[in-house]
Every structure is written in C-alpha cells, then in structure tokens.
CSV table of C-alpha atoms and ligand atoms in Angstrom, one decimal:
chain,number,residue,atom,x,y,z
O,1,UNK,CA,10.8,16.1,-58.6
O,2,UNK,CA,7.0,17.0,-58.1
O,3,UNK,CA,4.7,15.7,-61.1
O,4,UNK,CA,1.4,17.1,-61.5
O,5,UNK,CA,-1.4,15.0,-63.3
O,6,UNK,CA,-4.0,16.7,-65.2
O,7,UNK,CA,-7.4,15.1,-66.2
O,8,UNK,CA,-8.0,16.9,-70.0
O,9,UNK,CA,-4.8,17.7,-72.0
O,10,UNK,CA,-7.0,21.5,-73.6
O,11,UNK,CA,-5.2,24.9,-73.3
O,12,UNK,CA,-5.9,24.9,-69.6
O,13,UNK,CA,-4.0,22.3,-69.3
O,14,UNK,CA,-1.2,23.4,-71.4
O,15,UNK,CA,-1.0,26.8,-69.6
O,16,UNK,CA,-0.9,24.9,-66.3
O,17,UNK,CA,2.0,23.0,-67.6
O,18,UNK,CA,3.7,26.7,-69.0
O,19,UNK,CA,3.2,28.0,-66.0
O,20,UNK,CA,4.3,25.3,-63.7
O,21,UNK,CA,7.7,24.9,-65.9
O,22,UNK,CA,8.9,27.9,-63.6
O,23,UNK,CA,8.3,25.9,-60.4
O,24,UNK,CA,10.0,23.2,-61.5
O,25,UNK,CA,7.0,20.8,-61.7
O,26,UNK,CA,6.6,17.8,-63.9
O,27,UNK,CA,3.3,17.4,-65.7
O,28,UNK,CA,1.5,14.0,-66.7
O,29,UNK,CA,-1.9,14.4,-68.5
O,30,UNK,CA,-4.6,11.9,-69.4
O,31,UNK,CA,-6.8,12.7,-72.6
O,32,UNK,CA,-9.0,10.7,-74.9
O,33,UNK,CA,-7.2,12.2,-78.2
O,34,UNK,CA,-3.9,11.8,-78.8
O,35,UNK,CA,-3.4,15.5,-80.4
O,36,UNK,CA,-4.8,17.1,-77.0
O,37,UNK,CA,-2.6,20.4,-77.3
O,38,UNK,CA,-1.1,19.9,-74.1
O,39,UNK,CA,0.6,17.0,-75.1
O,40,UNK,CA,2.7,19.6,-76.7
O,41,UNK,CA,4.4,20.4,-73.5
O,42,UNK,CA,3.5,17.5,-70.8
O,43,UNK,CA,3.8,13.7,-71.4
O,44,UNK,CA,0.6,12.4,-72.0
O,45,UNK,CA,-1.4,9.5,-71.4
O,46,UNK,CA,-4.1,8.6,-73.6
O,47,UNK,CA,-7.4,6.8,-72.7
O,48,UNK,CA,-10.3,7.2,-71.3
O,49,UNK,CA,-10.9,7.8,-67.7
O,50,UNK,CA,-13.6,5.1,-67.6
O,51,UNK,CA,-10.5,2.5,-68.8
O,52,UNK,CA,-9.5,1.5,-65.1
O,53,UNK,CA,-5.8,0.3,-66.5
O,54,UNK,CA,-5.1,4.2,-67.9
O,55,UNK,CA,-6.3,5.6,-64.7
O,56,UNK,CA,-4.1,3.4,-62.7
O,57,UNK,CA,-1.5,3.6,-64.5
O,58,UNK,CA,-2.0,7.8,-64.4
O,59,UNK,CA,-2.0,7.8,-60.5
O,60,UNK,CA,0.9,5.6,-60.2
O,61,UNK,CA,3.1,8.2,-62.4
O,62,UNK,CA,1.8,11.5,-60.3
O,63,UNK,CA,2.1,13.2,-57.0
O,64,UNK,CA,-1.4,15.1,-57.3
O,65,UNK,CA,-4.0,15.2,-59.6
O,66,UNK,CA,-6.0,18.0,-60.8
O,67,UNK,CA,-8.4,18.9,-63.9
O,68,UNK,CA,-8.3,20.7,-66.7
O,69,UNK,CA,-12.4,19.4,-67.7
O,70,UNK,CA,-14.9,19.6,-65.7
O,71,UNK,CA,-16.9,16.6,-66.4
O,72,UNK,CA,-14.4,13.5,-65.9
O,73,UNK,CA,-17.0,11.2,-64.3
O,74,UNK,CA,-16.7,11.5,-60.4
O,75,UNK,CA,-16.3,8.3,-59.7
O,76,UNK,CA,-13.2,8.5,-62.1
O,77,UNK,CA,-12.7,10.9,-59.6
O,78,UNK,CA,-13.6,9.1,-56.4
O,79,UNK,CA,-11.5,6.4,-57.5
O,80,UNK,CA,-8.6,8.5,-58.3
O,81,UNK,CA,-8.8,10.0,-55.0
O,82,UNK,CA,-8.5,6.8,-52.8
O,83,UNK,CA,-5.1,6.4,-54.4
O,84,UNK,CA,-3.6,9.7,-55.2
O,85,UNK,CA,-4.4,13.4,-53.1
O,86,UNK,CA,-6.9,15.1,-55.9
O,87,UNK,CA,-7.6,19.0,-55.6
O,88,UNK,CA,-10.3,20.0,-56.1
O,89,UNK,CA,-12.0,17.1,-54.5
O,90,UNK,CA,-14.4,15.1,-56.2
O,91,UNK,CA,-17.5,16.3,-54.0
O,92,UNK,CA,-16.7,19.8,-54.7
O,93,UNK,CA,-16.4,18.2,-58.7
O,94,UNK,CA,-19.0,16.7,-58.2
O,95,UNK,CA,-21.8,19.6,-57.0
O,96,UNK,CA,-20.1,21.9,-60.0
O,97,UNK,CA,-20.7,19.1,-62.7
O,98,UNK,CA,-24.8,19.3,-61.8
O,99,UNK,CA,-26.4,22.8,-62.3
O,100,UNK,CA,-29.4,21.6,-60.4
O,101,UNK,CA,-26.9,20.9,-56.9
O,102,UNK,CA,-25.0,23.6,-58.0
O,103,UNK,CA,-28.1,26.4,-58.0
O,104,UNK,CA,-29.8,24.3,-54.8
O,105,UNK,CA,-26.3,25.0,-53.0
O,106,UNK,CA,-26.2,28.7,-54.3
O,107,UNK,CA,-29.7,29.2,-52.8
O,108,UNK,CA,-29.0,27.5,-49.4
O,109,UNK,CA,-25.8,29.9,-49.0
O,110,UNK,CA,-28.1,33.0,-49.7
O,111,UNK,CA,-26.7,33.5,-53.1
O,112,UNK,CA,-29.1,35.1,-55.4
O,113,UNK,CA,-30.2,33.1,-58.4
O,114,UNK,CA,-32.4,33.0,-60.7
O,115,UNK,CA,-35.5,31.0,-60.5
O,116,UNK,CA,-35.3,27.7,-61.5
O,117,UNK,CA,-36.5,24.1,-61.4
O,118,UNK,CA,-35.8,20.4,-62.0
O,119,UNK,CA,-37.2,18.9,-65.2
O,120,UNK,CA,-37.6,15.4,-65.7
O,121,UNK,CA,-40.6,14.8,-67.7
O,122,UNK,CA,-42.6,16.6,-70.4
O,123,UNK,CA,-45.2,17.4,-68.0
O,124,UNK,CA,-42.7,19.0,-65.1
O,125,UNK,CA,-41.6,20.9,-68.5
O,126,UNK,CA,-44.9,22.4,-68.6
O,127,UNK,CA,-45.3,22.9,-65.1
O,128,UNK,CA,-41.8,24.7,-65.0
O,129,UNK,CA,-42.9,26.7,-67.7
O,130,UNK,CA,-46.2,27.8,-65.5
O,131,UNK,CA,-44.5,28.5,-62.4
O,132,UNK,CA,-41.4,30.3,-63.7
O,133,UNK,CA,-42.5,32.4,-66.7
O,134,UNK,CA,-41.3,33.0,-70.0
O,135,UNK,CA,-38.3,34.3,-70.9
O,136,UNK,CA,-36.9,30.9,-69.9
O,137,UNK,CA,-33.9,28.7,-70.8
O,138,UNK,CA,-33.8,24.9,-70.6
O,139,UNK,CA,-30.5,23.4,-69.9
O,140,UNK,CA,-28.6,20.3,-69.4
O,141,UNK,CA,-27.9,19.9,-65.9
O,142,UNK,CA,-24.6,18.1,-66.5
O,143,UNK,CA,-22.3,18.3,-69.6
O,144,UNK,CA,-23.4,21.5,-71.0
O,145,UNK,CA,-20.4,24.1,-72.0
O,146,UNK,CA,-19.6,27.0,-74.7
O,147,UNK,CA,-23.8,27.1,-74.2
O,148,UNK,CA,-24.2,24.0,-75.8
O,149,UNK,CA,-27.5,21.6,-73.9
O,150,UNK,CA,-29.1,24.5,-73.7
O,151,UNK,CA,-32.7,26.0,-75.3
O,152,UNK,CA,-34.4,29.6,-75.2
O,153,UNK,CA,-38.3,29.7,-74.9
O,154,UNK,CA,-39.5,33.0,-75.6
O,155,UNK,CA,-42.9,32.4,-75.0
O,156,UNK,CA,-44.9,29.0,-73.3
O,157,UNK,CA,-45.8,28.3,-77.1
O,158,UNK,CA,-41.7,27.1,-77.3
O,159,UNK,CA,-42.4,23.9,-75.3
O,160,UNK,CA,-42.4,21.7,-77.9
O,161,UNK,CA,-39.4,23.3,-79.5
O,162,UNK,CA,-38.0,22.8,-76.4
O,163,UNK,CA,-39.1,19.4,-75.6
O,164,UNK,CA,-38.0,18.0,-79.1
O,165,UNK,CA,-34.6,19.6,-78.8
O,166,UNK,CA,-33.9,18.7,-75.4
O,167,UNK,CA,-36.2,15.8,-74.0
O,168,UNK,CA,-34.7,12.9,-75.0
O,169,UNK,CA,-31.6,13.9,-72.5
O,170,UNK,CA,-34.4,14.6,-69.4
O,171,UNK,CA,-33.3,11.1,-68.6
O,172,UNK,CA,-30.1,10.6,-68.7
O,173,UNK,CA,-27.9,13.9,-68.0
O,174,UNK,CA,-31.2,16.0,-66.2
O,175,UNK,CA,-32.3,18.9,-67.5
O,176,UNK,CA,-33.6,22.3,-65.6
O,177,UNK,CA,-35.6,25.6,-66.3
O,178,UNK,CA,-34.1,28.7,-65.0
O,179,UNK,CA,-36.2,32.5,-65.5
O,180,UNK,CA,-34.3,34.1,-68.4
O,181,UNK,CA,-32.6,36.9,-67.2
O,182,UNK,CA,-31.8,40.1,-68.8
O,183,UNK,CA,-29.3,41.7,-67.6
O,184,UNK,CA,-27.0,44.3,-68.1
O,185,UNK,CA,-23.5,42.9,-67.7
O,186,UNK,CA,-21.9,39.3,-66.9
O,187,UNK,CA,-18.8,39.0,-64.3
O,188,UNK,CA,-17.3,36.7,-62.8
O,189,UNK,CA,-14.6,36.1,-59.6
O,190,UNK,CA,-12.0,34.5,-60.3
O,191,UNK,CA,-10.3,32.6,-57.1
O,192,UNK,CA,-8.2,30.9,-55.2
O,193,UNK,CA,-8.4,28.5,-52.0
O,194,UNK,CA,-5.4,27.0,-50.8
O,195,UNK,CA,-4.7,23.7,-48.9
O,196,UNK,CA,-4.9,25.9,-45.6
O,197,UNK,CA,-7.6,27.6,-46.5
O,198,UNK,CA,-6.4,30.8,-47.4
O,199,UNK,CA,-8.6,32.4,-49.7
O,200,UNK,CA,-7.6,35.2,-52.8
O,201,UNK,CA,-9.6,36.9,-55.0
O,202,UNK,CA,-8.8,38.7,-58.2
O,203,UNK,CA,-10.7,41.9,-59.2
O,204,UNK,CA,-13.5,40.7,-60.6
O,205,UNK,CA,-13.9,40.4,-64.7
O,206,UNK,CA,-16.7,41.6,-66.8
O,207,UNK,CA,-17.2,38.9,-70.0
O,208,UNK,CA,-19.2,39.3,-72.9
O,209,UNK,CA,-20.3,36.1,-74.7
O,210,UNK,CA,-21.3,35.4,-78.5
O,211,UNK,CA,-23.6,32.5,-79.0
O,212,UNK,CA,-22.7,31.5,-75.4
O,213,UNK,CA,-19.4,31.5,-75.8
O,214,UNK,CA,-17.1,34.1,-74.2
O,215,UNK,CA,-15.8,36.7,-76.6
O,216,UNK,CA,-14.0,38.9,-74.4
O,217,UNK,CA,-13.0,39.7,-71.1
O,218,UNK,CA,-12.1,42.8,-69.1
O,219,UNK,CA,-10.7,43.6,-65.5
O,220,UNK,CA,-11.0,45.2,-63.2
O,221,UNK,CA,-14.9,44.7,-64.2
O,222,UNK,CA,-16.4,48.4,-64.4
O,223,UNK,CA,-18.7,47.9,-61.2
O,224,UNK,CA,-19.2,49.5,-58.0
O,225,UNK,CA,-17.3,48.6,-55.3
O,226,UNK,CA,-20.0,47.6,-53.0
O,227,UNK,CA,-20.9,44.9,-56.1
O,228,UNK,CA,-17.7,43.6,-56.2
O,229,UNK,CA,-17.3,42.8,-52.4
O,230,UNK,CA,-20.4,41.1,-52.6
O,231,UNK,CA,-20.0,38.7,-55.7
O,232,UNK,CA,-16.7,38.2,-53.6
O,233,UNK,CA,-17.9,37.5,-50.2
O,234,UNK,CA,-20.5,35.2,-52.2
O,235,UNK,CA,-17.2,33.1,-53.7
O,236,UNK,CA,-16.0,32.8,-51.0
O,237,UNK,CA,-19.0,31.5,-48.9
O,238,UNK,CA,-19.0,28.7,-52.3
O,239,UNK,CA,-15.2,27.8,-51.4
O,240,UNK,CA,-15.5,27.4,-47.9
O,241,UNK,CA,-18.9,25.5,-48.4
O,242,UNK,CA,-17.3,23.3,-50.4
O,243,UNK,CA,-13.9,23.1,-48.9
O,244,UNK,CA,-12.7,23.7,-52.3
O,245,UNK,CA,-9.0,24.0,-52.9
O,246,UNK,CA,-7.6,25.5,-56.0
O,247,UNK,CA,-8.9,28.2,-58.7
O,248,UNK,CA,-12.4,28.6,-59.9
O,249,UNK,CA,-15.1,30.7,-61.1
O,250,UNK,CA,-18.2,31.9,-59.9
O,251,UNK,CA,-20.0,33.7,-63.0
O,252,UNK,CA,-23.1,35.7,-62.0
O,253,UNK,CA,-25.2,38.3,-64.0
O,254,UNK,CA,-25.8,41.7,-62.8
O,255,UNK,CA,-29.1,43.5,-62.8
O,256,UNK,CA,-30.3,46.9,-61.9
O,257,UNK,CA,-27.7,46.9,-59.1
O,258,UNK,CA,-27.6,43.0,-57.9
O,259,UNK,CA,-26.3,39.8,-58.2
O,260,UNK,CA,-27.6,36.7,-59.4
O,261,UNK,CA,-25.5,33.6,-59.3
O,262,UNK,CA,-25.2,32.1,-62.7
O,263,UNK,CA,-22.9,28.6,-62.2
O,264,UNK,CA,-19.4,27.4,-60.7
O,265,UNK,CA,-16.4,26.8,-62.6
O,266,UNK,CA,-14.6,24.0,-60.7
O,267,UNK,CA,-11.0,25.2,-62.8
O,268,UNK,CA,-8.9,27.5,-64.1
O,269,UNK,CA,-11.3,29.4,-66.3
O,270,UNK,CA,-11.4,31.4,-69.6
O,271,UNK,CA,-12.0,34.8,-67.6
O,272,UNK,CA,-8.9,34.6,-65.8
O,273,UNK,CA,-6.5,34.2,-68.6
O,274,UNK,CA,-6.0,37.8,-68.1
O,275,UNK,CA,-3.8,37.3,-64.9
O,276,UNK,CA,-0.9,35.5,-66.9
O,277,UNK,CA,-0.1,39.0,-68.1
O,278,UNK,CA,-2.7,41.6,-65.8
O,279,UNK,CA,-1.5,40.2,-61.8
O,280,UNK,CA,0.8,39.9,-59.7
O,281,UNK,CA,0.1,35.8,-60.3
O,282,UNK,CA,-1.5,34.7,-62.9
O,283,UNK,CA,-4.5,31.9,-62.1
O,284,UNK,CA,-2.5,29.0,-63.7
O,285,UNK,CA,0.6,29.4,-61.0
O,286,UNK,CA,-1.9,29.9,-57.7
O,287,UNK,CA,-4.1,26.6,-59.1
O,288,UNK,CA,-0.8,25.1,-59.1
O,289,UNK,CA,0.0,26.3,-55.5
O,290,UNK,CA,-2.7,25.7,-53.9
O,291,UNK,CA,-3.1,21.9,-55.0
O,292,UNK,CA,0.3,21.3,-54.0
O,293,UNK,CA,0.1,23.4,-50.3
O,294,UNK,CA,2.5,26.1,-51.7
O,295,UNK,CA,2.1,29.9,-50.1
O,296,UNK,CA,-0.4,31.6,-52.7
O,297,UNK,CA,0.8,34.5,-54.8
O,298,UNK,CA,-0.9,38.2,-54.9
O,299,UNK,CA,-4.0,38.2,-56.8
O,300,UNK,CA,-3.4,41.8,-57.2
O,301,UNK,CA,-3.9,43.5,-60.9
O,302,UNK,CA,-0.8,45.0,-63.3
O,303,UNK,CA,-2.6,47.5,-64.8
O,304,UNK,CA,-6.1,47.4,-67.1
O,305,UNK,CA,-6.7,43.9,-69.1
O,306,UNK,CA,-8.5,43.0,-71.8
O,307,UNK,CA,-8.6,39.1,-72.9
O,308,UNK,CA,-9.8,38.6,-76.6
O,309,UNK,CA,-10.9,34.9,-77.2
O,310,UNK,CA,-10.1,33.9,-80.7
O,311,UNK,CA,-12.5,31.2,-82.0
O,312,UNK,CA,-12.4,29.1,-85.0
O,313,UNK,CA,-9.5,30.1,-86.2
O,314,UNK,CA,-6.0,32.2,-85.3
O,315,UNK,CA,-6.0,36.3,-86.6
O,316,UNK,CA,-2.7,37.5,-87.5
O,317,UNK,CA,-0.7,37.9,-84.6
O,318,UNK,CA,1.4,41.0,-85.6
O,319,UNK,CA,-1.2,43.9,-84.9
O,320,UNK,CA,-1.5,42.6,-81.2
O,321,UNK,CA,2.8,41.8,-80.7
O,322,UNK,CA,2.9,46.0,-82.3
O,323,UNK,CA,1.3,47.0,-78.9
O,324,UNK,CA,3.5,47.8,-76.0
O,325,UNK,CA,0.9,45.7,-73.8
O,326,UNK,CA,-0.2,43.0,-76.3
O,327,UNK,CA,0.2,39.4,-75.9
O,328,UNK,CA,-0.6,36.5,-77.5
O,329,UNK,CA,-1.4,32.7,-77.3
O,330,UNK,CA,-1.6,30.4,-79.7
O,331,UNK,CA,-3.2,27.1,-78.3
O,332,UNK,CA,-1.2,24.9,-81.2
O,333,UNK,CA,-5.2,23.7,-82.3
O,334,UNK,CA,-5.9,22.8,-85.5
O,335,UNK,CA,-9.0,25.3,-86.8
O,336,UNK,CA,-12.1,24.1,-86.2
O,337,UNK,CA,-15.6,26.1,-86.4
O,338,UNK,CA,-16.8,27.4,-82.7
O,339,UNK,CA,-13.2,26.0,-81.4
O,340,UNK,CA,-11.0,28.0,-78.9
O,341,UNK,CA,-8.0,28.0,-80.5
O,342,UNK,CA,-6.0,31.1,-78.6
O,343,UNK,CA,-6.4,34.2,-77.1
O,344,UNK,CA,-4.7,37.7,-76.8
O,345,UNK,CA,-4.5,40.1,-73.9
O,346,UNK,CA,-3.7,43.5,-73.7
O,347,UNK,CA,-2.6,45.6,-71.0
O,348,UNK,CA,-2.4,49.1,-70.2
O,349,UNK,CA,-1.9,51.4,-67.5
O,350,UNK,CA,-4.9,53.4,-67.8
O,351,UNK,CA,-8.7,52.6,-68.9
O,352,UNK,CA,-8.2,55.2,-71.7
O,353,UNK,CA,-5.0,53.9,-73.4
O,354,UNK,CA,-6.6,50.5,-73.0
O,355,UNK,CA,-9.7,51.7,-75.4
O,356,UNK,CA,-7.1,53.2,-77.5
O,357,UNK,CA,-5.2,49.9,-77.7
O,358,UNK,CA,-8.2,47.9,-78.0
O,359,UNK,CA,-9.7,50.4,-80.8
O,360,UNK,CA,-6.4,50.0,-82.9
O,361,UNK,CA,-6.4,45.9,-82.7
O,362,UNK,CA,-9.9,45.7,-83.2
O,363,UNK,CA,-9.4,47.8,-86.8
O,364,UNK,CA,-6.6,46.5,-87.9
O,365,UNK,CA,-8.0,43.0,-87.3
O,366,UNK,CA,-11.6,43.9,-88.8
O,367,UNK,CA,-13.1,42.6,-85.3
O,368,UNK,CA,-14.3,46.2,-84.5
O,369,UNK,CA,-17.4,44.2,-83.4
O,370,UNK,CA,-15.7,42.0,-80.5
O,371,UNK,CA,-13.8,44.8,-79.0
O,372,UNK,CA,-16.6,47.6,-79.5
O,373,UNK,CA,-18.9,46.7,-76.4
O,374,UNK,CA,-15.8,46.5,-74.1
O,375,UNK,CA,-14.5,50.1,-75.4
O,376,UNK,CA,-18.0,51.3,-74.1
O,377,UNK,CA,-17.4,49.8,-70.5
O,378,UNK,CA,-14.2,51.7,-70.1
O,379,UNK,CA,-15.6,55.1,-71.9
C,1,ATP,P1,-19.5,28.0,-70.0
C,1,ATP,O1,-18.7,27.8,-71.2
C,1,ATP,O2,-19.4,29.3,-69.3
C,1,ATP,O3,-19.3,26.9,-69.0
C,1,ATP,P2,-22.2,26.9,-70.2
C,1,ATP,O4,-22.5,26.1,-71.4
C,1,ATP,O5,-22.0,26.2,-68.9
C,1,ATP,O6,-21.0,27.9,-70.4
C,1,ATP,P3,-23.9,29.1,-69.1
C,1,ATP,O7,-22.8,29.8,-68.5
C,1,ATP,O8,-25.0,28.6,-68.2
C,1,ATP,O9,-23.5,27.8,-70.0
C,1,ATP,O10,-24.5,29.9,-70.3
C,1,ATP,C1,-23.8,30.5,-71.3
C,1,ATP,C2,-24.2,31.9,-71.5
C,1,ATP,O11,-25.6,32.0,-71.8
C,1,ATP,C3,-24.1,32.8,-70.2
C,1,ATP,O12,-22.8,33.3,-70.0
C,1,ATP,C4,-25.1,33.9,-70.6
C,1,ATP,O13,-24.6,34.8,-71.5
C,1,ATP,C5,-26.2,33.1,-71.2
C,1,ATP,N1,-27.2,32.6,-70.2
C,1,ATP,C6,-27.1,31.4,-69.5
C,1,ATP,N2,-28.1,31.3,-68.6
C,1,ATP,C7,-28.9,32.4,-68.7
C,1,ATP,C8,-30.0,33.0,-68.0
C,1,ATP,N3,-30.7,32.2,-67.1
C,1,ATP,N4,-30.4,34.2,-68.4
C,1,ATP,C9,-29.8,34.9,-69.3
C,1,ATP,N5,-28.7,34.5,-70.0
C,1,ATP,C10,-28.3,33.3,-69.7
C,2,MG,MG1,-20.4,26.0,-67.6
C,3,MG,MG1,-20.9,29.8,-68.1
C-alpha cells in the first residue's frame, strides 16, 4: 500500500486524494488547521511545517511527498527531501515561490515577460518607477496569491500609495515592479512531467479573473494554433529547466498576437480543474502519476469545458446537475468572503451548445456576469 503525503490539506489536496482513491493510494496530509477540507477524505496531521516533530513524524508515515501550497518554507522542504523522495523538488519549489527568480529564469529561457525589477528600498521604488513606466504593479515576490501583496500605480504620483501599502514587506518577503500589461486574454498550460521525463500538455485554458482571483476558465482556449504551440514549447523549456516532475501551471498574458510569461504554478492548479470531467486524465491523477513514476495518462480534451469558480459561498447546485454536461464540486468549506469554496464545470460537445449551457446556468443562477465574457470567446 502506497501512501502519498501532501503538504496543505485545501481542495487541491482533497481532489488529489478523490482522485487517487482509484489507484488505490493512501493519502497523509499535514495542515496547520485542523478543519483543512481534505481532512475530510485523507488522515491528517496537524502542525506546522516549521515544528520539526510533525514533519518527522509526516515523513515517517509516507512513501512520497507532494504539495498542495505553494509556499511551505523550502527548507521544510529540503529537509523533507533528505528523508523521503519529494516531487516537485524543493529547487524547482523553491524558484516558483520567488517571482523575482521565477521572471529572471523566464527571461534566461527566452520567455517573454514583462518588464520588471527588484525592489528593496523606497528609492529602487522610484527608480523602478522611472525605468519601467506607469501602468505598473508592485508585488510581493514571495507569498502573494488570489492577487493578494500586490499594488496598481497608475501613474508615478502612486508611489507613496504604493510604498505605504507595500513597503514595510520590501524587507522581509521582497517586493518587485513589473510594466502593467494590458492585454487581451489570460491562458495558461497546464502540464505534466513525469519521473522519466516524459512531458504532456493539455490544450491550453483561457481564465478570466475578478479582483485577481480566477472566475472562470475555458478550454481549449480560443487562440491560434501557432500561439498555443508556443506558450507550450515555452512550458516545457520551464519543466525541463527545472527538472520538474509533476503538474503545473505556466499562466501568461496574450497581447496583440504574443506571449508574455506571467508566473509558475509549482501544483495542480485552479485552471486545470476542467480535466477531472473535459480529458482523457484529469490533472489530479497525472500529478499523482508522475510523483510516483507511473506511465502518464492522455492529456487529450472530452469535448468543450468551462470551469466556474464559486467564491464566498456555494450557488444552488440543481441548475448545473439539470445539464447533461454539468458537474459539481463542493469543497466541504465553511463560507467565507473572497474564499474558494467549489467549483462547477460544464461540458459539451460543441462551442455552441457550450454558450447555450453556460447562458442557461448563468440565468438561472443570476451570475449572467461571470459566464457573459466566456460566452463571447466561444461566439
Ligand atoms: P494566483 O492566484 O494566480 O497565484 P497571484 O496572487 O500569484 O495569483 P498574479 O497571477 O501575479 O497573482 O496576478 C493575479 C492577476 O492579476 C493576474 O491573473 C492578472 O489578471 C493580474 N495581473 C498580474 N500581474 C499583471 C501585470 N503585470 N499586468 C496586468 N495584469 C496583471
Ligand atoms: Mg500565484
Ligand atoms: Mg496567477
């Protein structure tokens, strides 16, 4: 009997463990709180991964470790690595966790980005500021999710704003300036690297995010072929860089025909909870393969998806289980304001019964607004 440990007991984790049940897997996950809604179908562990006794007692119960949050310290990490085999390894956790390595590796691999620079003081504010232009956006270079750490300056008379909001963390997590950019869709590849090396791709999403946080997702993303093969061939460039094994993310924006690399995901990801129901394999399973040296699954799509985040609180469920494609997921979270507690996707054969299906959810659900801009791509 193979158990898997997973750092983070969130819905990743708790889909991990769904779809691992299959595979006959065991699951152990570590979380600080003791409600983490995986702990609704894995044993769990709780403490905190700088408690050395927890940790230790987490790798002597598992086979493999993996993560379902990206910011467990890595030298929690490091250390857990010396004792148990951890995928994805800490280095590659490591470069996703700093958006300042992460953007420096981008550009050395020829990835388009989008400007940016290191911030460490009030002053390299300013000079930032002077060198990369307004629209800008300062971020956290570590921590930051959902857009949280981060601050728009619309103009060089924002510095301050900036500064107050955001300086006091120059010091300890880093921050960085990156050229605001204003583009015309977000995507992102979603893929896989196994223990071997073998690399899979699914066809790349289109997202759309509210306040920074993703509202919905659709694949295949309405691009041009040639734009998918590139933001593709530019994953998987990242993976092999980074010897990475196991699902991630590579979100970029697209503008006036090209790429620009926007950050790496170094997990399963919120864009790729389309494949449970839309391919062949859903993300969850091939994570799960690849971290334990299984054969990957076909990345290859079941028809059109459409992944609708629900945040804050759960719709009723009944106008999306009425659709011949529609299906649900309820994360088992109490409600919370700005909290990801489920998701739905739907699936259809076609790009016009999707809009159809996606026209009748969003009425009957009064969320015309979420489901509107996604109608458009597939019209
Ligand atoms: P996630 O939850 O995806 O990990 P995050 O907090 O790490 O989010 P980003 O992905 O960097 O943050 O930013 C969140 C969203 O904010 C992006 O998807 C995009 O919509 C917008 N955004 C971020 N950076 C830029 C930029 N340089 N130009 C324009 N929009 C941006
Ligand atoms: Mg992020
Ligand atoms: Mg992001």
């Amino acid at each position: 009997m193979t158990t898997v440990g997973i750092l983070g007991g969130g819905q990743l984790a708790r889909m991990l463990a769904l779809s691992g049940a299959p595979l006959g897997l065991r699951f152990l996950v570590m979380d600080t709180v003791a409600d983490a809604c995986a702990g609704q179908f894995a044993p769990m562990i709780v403490g905190d991964w700088r408690d050395e006794t927890a940790l230790a007692e987490f790798a002597s119960r598992v086979d493999v470790a993996t993560f379902d949050f990206e910011n467990v310290p890595a030298e929690a990490a490091q250390w857990l690595a010396e004792r148990v085999p951890v995928f994805p390894s800490p280095t590659a956790l490591a470069v996703a966790q700093d958006r300042l390595a992460e953007k420096t590796l981008f550009r050395d691999l020829g990835i388009p980005v989008p400007p940016f620079a290191a911030v460490d003081s009030r002053a390299s504010l300013e000079a930032a500021i002077a060198r990369i232009g307004t629209p800008c956006i300062l971020k956290t270079r570590r921590l930051g999710y959902d857009g949280k750490g981060q601050f728009r300056l619309k103009s060089p008379g924002d510095l301050d704003a900036a500064w107050d909001a955001l300086g006091v963390q120059a010091t300890t997590v880093g921050l960085i300036l990156e050229g605001f950019v204003a583009f015309e869709s977000e995507v992102s590849v979603v893929a896989v690297r196994g223990r071997d090396g073998e690399f899979r791709a699914w066809p790349i999403t289109q997202n759309w995010h509210v306040d920074g946080v993703l509202s919905a997702s659709l694949a295949p993303a309405p691009v041009d072929a040639a734009l998918a093969d590139a933001a593709v061939a530019h994953a998987r460039a990242l993976a092999e860089a980074l010897s990475y094994v196991g699902v991630f993310a590579l979100e970029l924006f697209c503008r006036g025909g090209e790429l620009l690399a926007n950050e790496l995901a170094p997990r399963v990801h919120n864009s790729g909870h389309w494949t449970i129901e839309g391919s062949e394999t859903s993300q969850f399973q091939n994570h799960l393969r690849a971290v334990l040296g299984l054969p990957l699954g076909a990345t290859r799509m079941v028809g059109e998806a459409c992944m609708l985040n629900w945040i804050g609180e759960m719709p009723d469920a009944r106008a999306v289980l009425a659709e011949p494609g529609g299906h649900w997921h309820d994360y088992g979270k109490e409600s919370r304001a700005g909290r990801k507690v489920g998701h739905a996707t739907l699936r259809a054969d076609t790009p016009q019964e999707l809009a159809a299906t996606l026209e009748r959810v969003g009425k009957s659900l009064g969320r015309e607004v979420q489901v509107q801009p996604v109608i458009a791509a597939l019209r």
